[in-house]
Amino acid sequence: MKFAILNSQIIERSEARVDVEDRGYQFGDGVYEVIRVYNGRMFTANEHLNRFVKSSASIGITLPYTIEQLTQLLEELKEKNNLQLGTIYLQITRGVAPRNHPFPTEEIVPTLVAYTKEVGRPVESLATGVTTILTEDIRWLRCDIKSLNLLANLLAKQKAAEEGCFEAIQHRGQDVTEGSSSNIFIVKNGTVMTHQSDNLILKGITKDVILDLCLKNNIRVQERTFTLDELAQADEVFLASTTAEVMPIIEIDGKKAGDGQPGPVTRKLQELFVQEIERQCGNL
Ligand code: PDD
């Protein structure tokens, strides 16, 4: 039997139901997180929960839980579901109210939901790399909020899937922003580059771990916008996310990325990333 969190309760997953007038269901009026679990331990849980609080606050949802309470609840959920290797999905919506665009004027209780999923590491793709397509970034101007409104991301990902590709690399005109569910990195002459964390991208937790690993290991790094031309001329390209880790990109729109194989800096960062996982969660 599997369990889920509904508000502050851990209940049987099949019993976890939300109202049809939940604003998350009707408007996507909420935010979420995906947290990785390795060896039964959460990876970068604090960073995810801090971003969760920040995302909630930025749309005016006051979390009725402290980070400590959320951590406790998620730990309990993970234990009850005996999750060793997988993810925890966590979301909060503004709550249930008669459908009307403005926020309800009466006090409503935000709906908190969490559940777990068993997901292995994508070891094969990590070894070989993945293929991608390019697509115009048609999202709104607050991509820093981890909002439930993922329609534009879904359209981009679907386009990639239809081309048999793993990810869609989004760009606003000439500027590369991020993947549909990942951050994008290039390497040129030994320098790692990725879009600065502003309103146009999600400040990925994996991205931040990678930037930190670069600094600690004397790998030159620049957080700045890079163009489609720079992407095309990069020595190496990779993407990063909670589930994809440090994933080499070997093809973009049918053309080789770099020399069409995972590059040495990407390989080094994969190695350092695994060491960081093992430092926090034990040997893989
Ligand atoms: N996606 N950018 C976007 C648009 C994302 O959706 C994600 C994560 C990232 C990487 O963030 P992080 O390193 O914190 O996972 C960047 C998650 C995994 C998802 O929606 O499933």
PDB file of C-alpha atoms and ligand atoms in Angstrom:
ATOM      1  CA  MET A   1       0.000   0.000   0.000  1.00  0.00           C
ATOM      2  CA  LYS A   2       1.281   3.469  -0.897  1.00  0.00           C
ATOM      3  CA  PHE A   3       0.681   6.673   1.004  1.00  0.00           C
ATOM      4  CA  ALA A   4       0.348  10.337   0.114  1.00  0.00           C
ATOM      5  CA  ILE A   5       0.280  13.614   2.006  1.00  0.00           C
ATOM      6  CA  LEU A   6      -2.958  15.566   1.850  1.00  0.00           C
ATOM      7  CA  ASN A   7      -2.607  18.747   3.896  1.00  0.00           C
ATOM      8  CA  SER A   8      -0.998  17.706   7.168  1.00  0.00           C
ATOM      9  CA  GLN A   9      -2.157  14.086   7.030  1.00  0.00           C
ATOM     10  CA  ILE A  10      -0.472  11.018   5.607  1.00  0.00           C
ATOM     11  CA  ILE A  11      -3.236   8.901   4.129  1.00  0.00           C
ATOM     12  CA  GLU A  12      -3.628   5.983   1.740  1.00  0.00           C
ATOM     13  CA  ARG A  13      -2.736   7.263  -1.705  1.00  0.00           C
ATOM     14  CA  SER A  14      -5.957   5.931  -3.236  1.00  0.00           C
ATOM     15  CA  GLU A  15      -7.900   7.982  -0.680  1.00  0.00           C
ATOM     16  CA  ALA A  16      -6.127  11.255  -1.521  1.00  0.00           C
ATOM     17  CA  ARG A  17      -8.676  13.373  -3.403  1.00  0.00           C
ATOM     18  CA  VAL A  18      -9.005  17.100  -3.996  1.00  0.00           C
ATOM     19  CA  ASP A  19     -12.123  19.123  -4.763  1.00  0.00           C
ATOM     20  CA  VAL A  20     -13.008  19.955  -8.405  1.00  0.00           C
ATOM     21  CA  GLU A  21     -12.960  23.616  -7.394  1.00  0.00           C
ATOM     22  CA  ASP A  22      -9.408  23.465  -6.141  1.00  0.00           C
ATOM     23  CA  ARG A  23      -7.697  26.465  -7.757  1.00  0.00           C
ATOM     24  CA  GLY A  24      -4.737  24.281  -8.675  1.00  0.00           C
ATOM     25  CA  TYR A  25      -6.996  22.087 -10.790  1.00  0.00           C
ATOM     26  CA  GLN A  26      -8.881  24.999 -12.376  1.00  0.00           C
ATOM     27  CA  PHE A  27      -6.207  27.665 -12.806  1.00  0.00           C
ATOM     28  CA  GLY A  28      -2.865  26.014 -12.114  1.00  0.00           C
ATOM     29  CA  ASP A  29      -2.848  28.402  -9.145  1.00  0.00           C
ATOM     30  CA  GLY A  30      -0.035  26.821  -7.178  1.00  0.00           C
ATOM     31  CA  VAL A  31       3.612  25.780  -7.122  1.00  0.00           C
ATOM     32  CA  TYR A  32       5.545  22.510  -6.869  1.00  0.00           C
ATOM     33  CA  GLU A  33       8.857  20.768  -6.276  1.00  0.00           C
ATOM     34  CA  VAL A  34      10.438  17.478  -7.298  1.00  0.00           C
ATOM     35  CA  ILE A  35      12.999  16.136  -4.823  1.00  0.00           C
ATOM     36  CA  ARG A  36      15.366  13.240  -5.575  1.00  0.00           C
ATOM     37  CA  VAL A  37      15.796  10.346  -3.164  1.00  0.00           C
ATOM     38  CA  TYR A  38      18.927   8.168  -3.275  1.00  0.00           C
ATOM     39  CA  ASN A  39      19.513   5.349  -0.792  1.00  0.00           C
ATOM     40  CA  GLY A  40      16.373   6.351   1.064  1.00  0.00           C
ATOM     41  CA  ARG A  41      17.733   9.875   1.662  1.00  0.00           C
ATOM     42  CA  MET A  42      16.586  13.176   0.197  1.00  0.00           C
ATOM     43  CA  PHE A  43      19.180  15.017  -1.905  1.00  0.00           C
ATOM     44  CA  THR A  44      19.368  18.840  -1.445  1.00  0.00           C
ATOM     45  CA  ALA A  45      16.041  18.785   0.428  1.00  0.00           C
ATOM     46  CA  ASN A  46      16.620  22.143   2.126  1.00  0.00           C
ATOM     47  CA  GLU A  47      17.364  23.897  -1.146  1.00  0.00           C
ATOM     48  CA  HIS A  48      14.167  22.485  -2.700  1.00  0.00           C
ATOM     49  CA  LEU A  49      12.033  23.412   0.303  1.00  0.00           C
ATOM     50  CA  ASN A  50      13.478  26.923   0.418  1.00  0.00           C
ATOM     51  CA  ARG A  51      12.621  27.377  -3.251  1.00  0.00           C
ATOM     52  CA  PHE A  52       9.130  25.989  -2.507  1.00  0.00           C
ATOM     53  CA  VAL A  53       8.623  28.657   0.170  1.00  0.00           C
ATOM     54  CA  LYS A  54       9.947  31.334  -2.201  1.00  0.00           C
ATOM     55  CA  SER A  55       7.736  30.233  -5.113  1.00  0.00           C
ATOM     56  CA  SER A  56       4.680  30.147  -2.813  1.00  0.00           C
ATOM     57  CA  ALA A  57       5.418  33.593  -1.409  1.00  0.00           C
ATOM     58  CA  SER A  58       5.880  35.042  -4.891  1.00  0.00           C
ATOM     59  CA  ILE A  59       2.271  34.172  -5.771  1.00  0.00           C
ATOM     60  CA  GLY A  60       0.912  35.208  -2.376  1.00  0.00           C
ATOM     61  CA  ILE A  61       0.379  31.756  -0.867  1.00  0.00           C
ATOM     62  CA  THR A  62       1.474  31.725   2.747  1.00  0.00           C
ATOM     63  CA  LEU A  63       2.632  28.231   3.581  1.00  0.00           C
ATOM     64  CA  PRO A  64       0.900  27.030   6.718  1.00  0.00           C
ATOM     65  CA  TYR A  65       3.974  24.860   7.454  1.00  0.00           C
ATOM     66  CA  THR A  66       7.546  25.604   8.413  1.00  0.00           C
ATOM     67  CA  ILE A  67      10.404  24.035   6.469  1.00  0.00           C
ATOM     68  CA  GLU A  68      11.037  21.808   9.504  1.00  0.00           C
ATOM     69  CA  GLN A  69       7.421  20.604   9.481  1.00  0.00           C
ATOM     70  CA  LEU A  70       7.533  19.951   5.731  1.00  0.00           C
ATOM     71  CA  THR A  71      10.812  18.055   6.094  1.00  0.00           C
ATOM     72  CA  GLN A  72       9.299  15.955   8.874  1.00  0.00           C
ATOM     73  CA  LEU A  73       6.194  15.186   6.784  1.00  0.00           C
ATOM     74  CA  LEU A  74       8.252  14.239   3.715  1.00  0.00           C
ATOM     75  CA  GLU A  75      10.588  12.059   5.807  1.00  0.00           C
ATOM     76  CA  GLU A  76       7.570  10.226   7.197  1.00  0.00           C
ATOM     77  CA  LEU A  77       6.044   9.791   3.740  1.00  0.00           C
ATOM     78  CA  LYS A  78       9.314   8.441   2.350  1.00  0.00           C
ATOM     79  CA  GLU A  79       9.616   5.967   5.235  1.00  0.00           C
ATOM     80  CA  LYS A  80       6.013   4.785   4.955  1.00  0.00           C
ATOM     81  CA  ASN A  81       6.424   4.233   1.204  1.00  0.00           C
ATOM     82  CA  ASN A  82       9.816   2.639   1.775  1.00  0.00           C
ATOM     83  CA  LEU A  83      11.262   4.791  -1.005  1.00  0.00           C
ATOM     84  CA  GLN A  84      14.916   4.006  -1.695  1.00  0.00           C
ATOM     85  CA  LEU A  85      15.490   5.407  -5.188  1.00  0.00           C
ATOM     86  CA  GLY A  86      12.977   7.796  -6.678  1.00  0.00           C
ATOM     87  CA  THR A  87      11.347  11.174  -6.357  1.00  0.00           C
ATOM     88  CA  ILE A  88       9.023  13.019  -4.045  1.00  0.00           C
ATOM     89  CA  TYR A  89       6.504  15.271  -5.770  1.00  0.00           C
ATOM     90  CA  LEU A  90       5.206  18.113  -3.622  1.00  0.00           C
ATOM     91  CA  GLN A  91       2.701  20.798  -4.555  1.00  0.00           C
ATOM     92  CA  ILE A  92       0.633  23.475  -2.906  1.00  0.00           C
ATOM     93  CA  THR A  93      -2.339  25.321  -4.364  1.00  0.00           C
ATOM     94  CA  ARG A  94      -4.192  28.384  -3.135  1.00  0.00           C
ATOM     95  CA  GLY A  95      -7.035  26.075  -2.037  1.00  0.00           C
ATOM     96  CA  VAL A  96     -10.700  25.462  -2.783  1.00  0.00           C
ATOM     97  CA  ALA A  97     -13.102  28.310  -3.650  1.00  0.00           C
ATOM     98  CA  PRO A  98     -15.957  28.991  -6.109  1.00  0.00           C
ATOM     99  CA  ARG A  99     -14.347  29.592  -9.522  1.00  0.00           C
ATOM    100  CA  ASN A 100     -13.471  33.261  -9.887  1.00  0.00           C
ATOM    101  CA  HIS A 101     -10.187  34.721 -11.140  1.00  0.00           C
ATOM    102  CA  PRO A 102      -9.307  37.075  -8.246  1.00  0.00           C
ATOM    103  CA  PHE A 103      -7.931  35.463  -5.119  1.00  0.00           C
ATOM    104  CA  PRO A 104     -10.789  34.573  -2.732  1.00  0.00           C
ATOM    105  CA  THR A 105     -11.383  37.342  -0.199  1.00  0.00           C
ATOM    106  CA  GLU A 106     -12.311  34.901   2.564  1.00  0.00           C
ATOM    107  CA  GLU A 107      -9.529  32.899   4.220  1.00  0.00           C
ATOM    108  CA  ILE A 108      -9.016  29.554   2.514  1.00  0.00           C
ATOM    109  CA  VAL A 109      -6.619  26.790   3.425  1.00  0.00           C
ATOM    110  CA  PRO A 110      -3.956  26.019   0.796  1.00  0.00           C
ATOM    111  CA  THR A 111      -4.059  22.398  -0.423  1.00  0.00           C
ATOM    112  CA  LEU A 112      -0.785  20.548   0.123  1.00  0.00           C
ATOM    113  CA  VAL A 113      -0.233  17.288  -1.740  1.00  0.00           C
ATOM    114  CA  ALA A 114       2.817  15.029  -1.879  1.00  0.00           C
ATOM    115  CA  TYR A 115       3.493  11.521  -3.089  1.00  0.00           C
ATOM    116  CA  THR A 116       6.468   9.396  -4.044  1.00  0.00           C
ATOM    117  CA  LYS A 117       7.528   7.596  -7.191  1.00  0.00           C
ATOM    118  CA  GLU A 118      10.174   4.945  -7.728  1.00  0.00           C
ATOM    119  CA  VAL A 119      12.552   6.211 -10.430  1.00  0.00           C
ATOM    120  CA  GLY A 120      15.936   4.760 -11.284  1.00  0.00           C
ATOM    121  CA  ARG A 121      18.926   6.840 -12.372  1.00  0.00           C
ATOM    122  CA  PRO A 122      18.994   7.297 -16.173  1.00  0.00           C
ATOM    123  CA  VAL A 123      22.338   5.464 -16.353  1.00  0.00           C
ATOM    124  CA  GLU A 124      22.190   4.613 -20.044  1.00  0.00           C
ATOM    125  CA  SER A 125      21.441   8.178 -21.200  1.00  0.00           C
ATOM    126  CA  LEU A 126      24.022   9.519 -18.757  1.00  0.00           C
ATOM    127  CA  ALA A 127      26.597   7.361 -20.516  1.00  0.00           C
ATOM    128  CA  THR A 128      25.588   7.988 -24.130  1.00  0.00           C
ATOM    129  CA  GLY A 129      24.022  11.457 -23.984  1.00  0.00           C
ATOM    130  CA  VAL A 130      20.655  12.555 -25.361  1.00  0.00           C
ATOM    131  CA  THR A 131      19.256  14.296 -28.427  1.00  0.00           C
ATOM    132  CA  THR A 132      17.372  17.608 -28.387  1.00  0.00           C
ATOM    133  CA  ILE A 133      15.496  20.083 -30.551  1.00  0.00           C
ATOM    134  CA  LEU A 134      15.344  23.873 -30.506  1.00  0.00           C
ATOM    135  CA  THR A 135      12.092  25.702 -29.906  1.00  0.00           C
ATOM    136  CA  GLU A 136      11.076  29.318 -29.327  1.00  0.00           C
ATOM    137  CA  ASP A 137      10.459  30.048 -25.639  1.00  0.00           C
ATOM    138  CA  ILE A 138       6.808  31.136 -25.518  1.00  0.00           C
ATOM    139  CA  ARG A 139       6.487  31.156 -21.717  1.00  0.00           C
ATOM    140  CA  TRP A 140       5.601  34.052 -19.428  1.00  0.00           C
ATOM    141  CA  LEU A 141       8.139  36.385 -17.801  1.00  0.00           C
ATOM    142  CA  ARG A 142       8.190  34.756 -14.342  1.00  0.00           C
ATOM    143  CA  CYS A 143       9.860  31.450 -15.166  1.00  0.00           C
ATOM    144  CA  ASP A 144      11.708  31.775 -11.846  1.00  0.00           C
ATOM    145  CA  ILE A 145       8.496  30.672 -10.103  1.00  0.00           C
ATOM    146  CA  LYS A 146       8.107  26.884 -10.099  1.00  0.00           C
ATOM    147  CA  SER A 147       4.472  27.265 -11.106  1.00  0.00           C
ATOM    148  CA  LEU A 148       1.985  24.481 -11.840  1.00  0.00           C
ATOM    149  CA  ASN A 149       1.230  26.268 -15.122  1.00  0.00           C
ATOM    150  CA  LEU A 150       3.389  24.129 -17.378  1.00  0.00           C
ATOM    151  CA  LEU A 151       1.431  24.275 -20.628  1.00  0.00           C
ATOM    152  CA  ALA A 152       4.158  25.988 -22.669  1.00  0.00           C
ATOM    153  CA  ASN A 153       6.742  23.589 -21.205  1.00  0.00           C
ATOM    154  CA  LEU A 154       4.520  20.637 -22.101  1.00  0.00           C
ATOM    155  CA  LEU A 155       4.090  21.849 -25.691  1.00  0.00           C
ATOM    156  CA  ALA A 156       7.862  22.171 -26.009  1.00  0.00           C
ATOM    157  CA  LYS A 157       8.493  18.722 -24.492  1.00  0.00           C
ATOM    158  CA  GLN A 158       5.824  17.158 -26.699  1.00  0.00           C
ATOM    159  CA  LYS A 159       7.478  18.626 -29.785  1.00  0.00           C
ATOM    160  CA  ALA A 160      10.756  17.030 -28.662  1.00  0.00           C
ATOM    161  CA  ALA A 161       9.031  13.704 -27.977  1.00  0.00           C
ATOM    162  CA  GLU A 162       7.466  13.733 -31.450  1.00  0.00           C
ATOM    163  CA  GLU A 163      10.963  14.122 -32.904  1.00  0.00           C
ATOM    164  CA  GLY A 164      12.173  11.215 -30.764  1.00  0.00           C
ATOM    165  CA  CYS A 165      14.221  13.612 -28.634  1.00  0.00           C
ATOM    166  CA  PHE A 166      14.712  13.853 -24.884  1.00  0.00           C
ATOM    167  CA  GLU A 167      14.480  17.609 -24.448  1.00  0.00           C
ATOM    168  CA  ALA A 168      13.539  20.879 -26.139  1.00  0.00           C
ATOM    169  CA  ILE A 169      16.063  23.690 -25.750  1.00  0.00           C
ATOM    170  CA  GLN A 170      14.112  26.958 -25.565  1.00  0.00           C
ATOM    171  CA  HIS A 171      15.348  30.323 -26.844  1.00  0.00           C
ATOM    172  CA  ARG A 172      13.958  33.855 -26.862  1.00  0.00           C
ATOM    173  CA  GLY A 173      15.064  35.124 -30.246  1.00  0.00           C
ATOM    174  CA  GLN A 174      18.828  34.540 -30.336  1.00  0.00           C
ATOM    175  CA  ASP A 175      19.174  33.934 -26.595  1.00  0.00           C
ATOM    176  CA  VAL A 176      19.065  30.411 -25.175  1.00  0.00           C
ATOM    177  CA  THR A 177      17.052  30.274 -21.943  1.00  0.00           C
ATOM    178  CA  GLU A 178      16.584  26.709 -20.637  1.00  0.00           C
ATOM    179  CA  GLY A 179      15.100  23.305 -21.417  1.00  0.00           C
ATOM    180  CA  SER A 180      11.409  22.501 -21.018  1.00  0.00           C
ATOM    181  CA  SER A 181      12.263  20.817 -17.701  1.00  0.00           C
ATOM    182  CA  SER A 182      15.990  21.400 -17.272  1.00  0.00           C
ATOM    183  CA  ASN A 183      18.740  24.020 -17.325  1.00  0.00           C
ATOM    184  CA  ILE A 184      21.110  24.154 -20.311  1.00  0.00           C
ATOM    185  CA  PHE A 185      24.900  24.489 -20.149  1.00  0.00           C
ATOM    186  CA  ILE A 186      27.589  24.903 -22.790  1.00  0.00           C
ATOM    187  CA  VAL A 187      31.346  24.505 -22.478  1.00  0.00           C
ATOM    188  CA  LYS A 188      33.696  26.633 -24.606  1.00  0.00           C
ATOM    189  CA  ASN A 189      37.480  26.528 -24.238  1.00  0.00           C
ATOM    190  CA  GLY A 190      37.107  24.973 -20.788  1.00  0.00           C
ATOM    191  CA  THR A 191      34.606  27.565 -19.496  1.00  0.00           C
ATOM    192  CA  VAL A 192      31.174  26.356 -18.415  1.00  0.00           C
ATOM    193  CA  MET A 193      28.336  28.771 -19.269  1.00  0.00           C
ATOM    194  CA  THR A 194      24.686  28.805 -18.288  1.00  0.00           C
ATOM    195  CA  HIS A 195      21.908  31.410 -18.287  1.00  0.00           C
ATOM    196  CA  GLN A 196      21.971  33.671 -15.232  1.00  0.00           C
ATOM    197  CA  SER A 197      19.236  32.974 -12.673  1.00  0.00           C
ATOM    198  CA  ASP A 198      16.783  35.758 -13.471  1.00  0.00           C
ATOM    199  CA  ASN A 199      13.053  35.868 -14.301  1.00  0.00           C
ATOM    200  CA  LEU A 200      13.550  34.022 -17.616  1.00  0.00           C
ATOM    201  CA  ILE A 201      14.591  30.666 -16.162  1.00  0.00           C
ATOM    202  CA  LEU A 202      14.063  28.455 -13.143  1.00  0.00           C
ATOM    203  CA  LYS A 203      16.973  28.684 -10.725  1.00  0.00           C
ATOM    204  CA  GLY A 204      17.630  24.945 -10.804  1.00  0.00           C
ATOM    205  CA  ILE A 205      18.874  23.253  -7.665  1.00  0.00           C
ATOM    206  CA  THR A 206      20.992  20.925  -9.807  1.00  0.00           C
ATOM    207  CA  LYS A 207      22.351  23.989 -11.649  1.00  0.00           C
ATOM    208  CA  ASP A 208      23.406  25.523  -8.332  1.00  0.00           C
ATOM    209  CA  VAL A 209      25.101  22.291  -7.216  1.00  0.00           C
ATOM    210  CA  ILE A 210      27.007  22.224 -10.532  1.00  0.00           C
ATOM    211  CA  LEU A 211      28.076  25.894 -10.242  1.00  0.00           C
ATOM    212  CA  ASP A 212      29.315  25.181  -6.741  1.00  0.00           C
ATOM    213  CA  LEU A 213      31.231  22.103  -7.907  1.00  0.00           C
ATOM    214  CA  CYS A 214      32.850  24.196 -10.668  1.00  0.00           C
ATOM    215  CA  LEU A 215      33.996  26.807  -8.162  1.00  0.00           C
ATOM    216  CA  LYS A 216      35.379  24.220  -5.747  1.00  0.00           C
ATOM    217  CA  ASN A 217      37.228  22.376  -8.506  1.00  0.00           C
ATOM    218  CA  ASN A 218      38.715  25.308 -10.390  1.00  0.00           C
ATOM    219  CA  ILE A 219      36.504  24.840 -13.431  1.00  0.00           C
ATOM    220  CA  ARG A 220      35.896  28.271 -14.973  1.00  0.00           C
ATOM    221  CA  VAL A 221      32.245  29.194 -14.981  1.00  0.00           C
ATOM    222  CA  GLN A 222      30.153  32.112 -16.240  1.00  0.00           C
ATOM    223  CA  GLU A 223      26.482  32.675 -15.531  1.00  0.00           C
ATOM    224  CA  ARG A 224      25.384  34.666 -18.537  1.00  0.00           C
ATOM    225  CA  THR A 225      23.067  34.577 -21.519  1.00  0.00           C
ATOM    226  CA  PHE A 226      24.517  32.768 -24.528  1.00  0.00           C
ATOM    227  CA  THR A 227      23.206  32.763 -28.060  1.00  0.00           C
ATOM    228  CA  LEU A 228      22.099  30.120 -30.531  1.00  0.00           C
ATOM    229  CA  ASP A 229      25.383  30.698 -32.386  1.00  0.00           C
ATOM    230  CA  GLU A 230      27.387  30.039 -29.224  1.00  0.00           C
ATOM    231  CA  LEU A 231      25.312  26.909 -28.653  1.00  0.00           C
ATOM    232  CA  ALA A 232      26.047  25.719 -32.189  1.00  0.00           C
ATOM    233  CA  GLN A 233      29.773  26.412 -31.742  1.00  0.00           C
ATOM    234  CA  ALA A 234      30.109  25.017 -28.228  1.00  0.00           C
ATOM    235  CA  ASP A 235      32.701  22.324 -27.489  1.00  0.00           C
ATOM    236  CA  GLU A 236      30.221  20.532 -25.222  1.00  0.00           C
ATOM    237  CA  VAL A 237      26.550  20.901 -24.306  1.00  0.00           C
ATOM    238  CA  PHE A 238      24.701  19.364 -21.369  1.00  0.00           C
ATOM    239  CA  LEU A 239      21.519  19.775 -19.392  1.00  0.00           C
ATOM    240  CA  ALA A 240      20.791  19.462 -15.691  1.00  0.00           C
ATOM    241  CA  SER A 241      17.784  18.641 -13.555  1.00  0.00           C
ATOM    242  CA  THR A 242      16.771  16.730 -10.449  1.00  0.00           C
ATOM    243  CA  THR A 243      15.924  13.585 -12.393  1.00  0.00           C
ATOM    244  CA  ALA A 244      18.363  13.922 -15.329  1.00  0.00           C
ATOM    245  CA  GLU A 245      21.401  14.946 -13.190  1.00  0.00           C
ATOM    246  CA  VAL A 246      24.297  16.056 -15.463  1.00  0.00           C
ATOM    247  CA  MET A 247      23.083  14.837 -18.846  1.00  0.00           C
ATOM    248  CA  PRO A 248      25.265  15.150 -21.971  1.00  0.00           C
ATOM    249  CA  ILE A 249      23.561  16.545 -25.088  1.00  0.00           C
ATOM    250  CA  ILE A 250      24.953  15.015 -28.273  1.00  0.00           C
ATOM    251  CA  GLU A 251      22.553  16.366 -30.892  1.00  0.00           C
ATOM    252  CA  ILE A 252      20.528  19.552 -31.477  1.00  0.00           C
ATOM    253  CA  ASP A 253      17.992  19.661 -34.321  1.00  0.00           C
ATOM    254  CA  GLY A 254      19.690  16.719 -36.005  1.00  0.00           C
ATOM    255  CA  LYS A 255      23.162  18.316 -35.891  1.00  0.00           C
ATOM    256  CA  LYS A 256      26.035  17.255 -33.656  1.00  0.00           C
ATOM    257  CA  ALA A 257      26.376  19.138 -30.385  1.00  0.00           C
ATOM    258  CA  GLY A 258      30.121  19.700 -29.887  1.00  0.00           C
ATOM    259  CA  ASP A 259      31.719  16.680 -31.523  1.00  0.00           C
ATOM    260  CA  GLY A 260      28.585  14.586 -31.030  1.00  0.00           C
ATOM    261  CA  GLN A 261      29.857  12.796 -27.929  1.00  0.00           C
ATOM    262  CA  PRO A 262      29.822  13.542 -24.203  1.00  0.00           C
ATOM    263  CA  GLY A 263      32.794  15.858 -23.623  1.00  0.00           C
ATOM    264  CA  PRO A 264      35.550  15.790 -20.990  1.00  0.00           C
ATOM    265  CA  VAL A 265      34.221  18.692 -18.869  1.00  0.00           C
ATOM    266  CA  THR A 266      30.742  17.129 -18.870  1.00  0.00           C
ATOM    267  CA  ARG A 267      32.266  13.796 -17.822  1.00  0.00           C
ATOM    268  CA  LYS A 268      34.218  15.491 -15.041  1.00  0.00           C
ATOM    269  CA  LEU A 269      31.074  17.236 -13.773  1.00  0.00           C
ATOM    270  CA  GLN A 270      29.147  13.941 -13.867  1.00  0.00           C
ATOM    271  CA  GLU A 271      31.858  12.392 -11.711  1.00  0.00           C
ATOM    272  CA  LEU A 272      31.846  15.314  -9.263  1.00  0.00           C
ATOM    273  CA  PHE A 273      28.041  15.266  -9.148  1.00  0.00           C
ATOM    274  CA  VAL A 274      27.989  11.563  -8.221  1.00  0.00           C
ATOM    275  CA  GLN A 275      30.537  12.297  -5.482  1.00  0.00           C
ATOM    276  CA  GLU A 276      28.218  15.017  -4.163  1.00  0.00           C
ATOM    277  CA  ILE A 277      25.244  12.617  -4.177  1.00  0.00           C
ATOM    278  CA  GLU A 278      27.355  10.064  -2.303  1.00  0.00           C
ATOM    279  CA  ARG A 279      28.510  12.683   0.192  1.00  0.00           C
ATOM    280  CA  GLN A 280      24.902  13.540   1.036  1.00  0.00           C
ATOM    281  CA  CYS A 281      23.142  10.205   0.542  1.00  0.00           C
ATOM    282  CA  GLY A 282      25.754   7.434   0.730  1.00  0.00           C
ATOM    283  CA  ASN A 283      27.295   5.240  -1.968  1.00  0.00           C
ATOM    284  CA  LEU A 284      25.326   4.669  -5.144  1.00  0.00           C
TER     285      LEU A 284
HETATM  286  N1  PDD B   1      11.968  20.190 -13.561  1.00  0.00           N
HETATM  287  N2  PDD B   1      14.005  24.401 -15.566  1.00  0.00           N
HETATM  288  C1  PDD B   1      12.747  23.936 -15.610  1.00  0.00           C
HETATM  289  C2  PDD B   1      11.759  24.631 -16.484  1.00  0.00           C
HETATM  290  C3  PDD B   1      12.383  22.804 -14.852  1.00  0.00           C
HETATM  291  O1  PDD B   1      11.127  22.345 -14.884  1.00  0.00           O
HETATM  292  C4  PDD B   1      13.369  22.156 -14.057  1.00  0.00           C
HETATM  293  C5  PDD B   1      13.057  20.962 -13.205  1.00  0.00           C
HETATM  294  C6  PDD B   1      14.675  22.681 -14.055  1.00  0.00           C
HETATM  295  C7  PDD B   1      15.776  22.074 -13.211  1.00  0.00           C
HETATM  296  O2  PDD B   1      15.560  22.333 -11.854  1.00  0.00           O
HETATM  297  P1  PDD B   1      16.077  21.370 -10.704  1.00  0.00           P
HETATM  298  O3  PDD B   1      17.521  21.182 -10.922  1.00  0.00           O
HETATM  299  O4  PDD B   1      15.791  22.101  -9.458  1.00  0.00           O
HETATM  300  O5  PDD B   1      15.315  20.075 -10.839  1.00  0.00           O
HETATM  301  C8  PDD B   1      14.950  23.809 -14.809  1.00  0.00           C
HETATM  302  C9  PDD B   1      11.473  19.172 -12.659  1.00  0.00           C
HETATM  303  C10 PDD B   1      12.430  18.091 -12.363  1.00  0.00           C
HETATM  304  C11 PDD B   1      10.123  18.675 -13.169  1.00  0.00           C
HETATM  305  O6  PDD B   1       9.309  19.518 -13.504  1.00  0.00           O
HETATM  306  O7  PDD B   1       9.891  17.460 -13.174  1.00  0.00           O
END
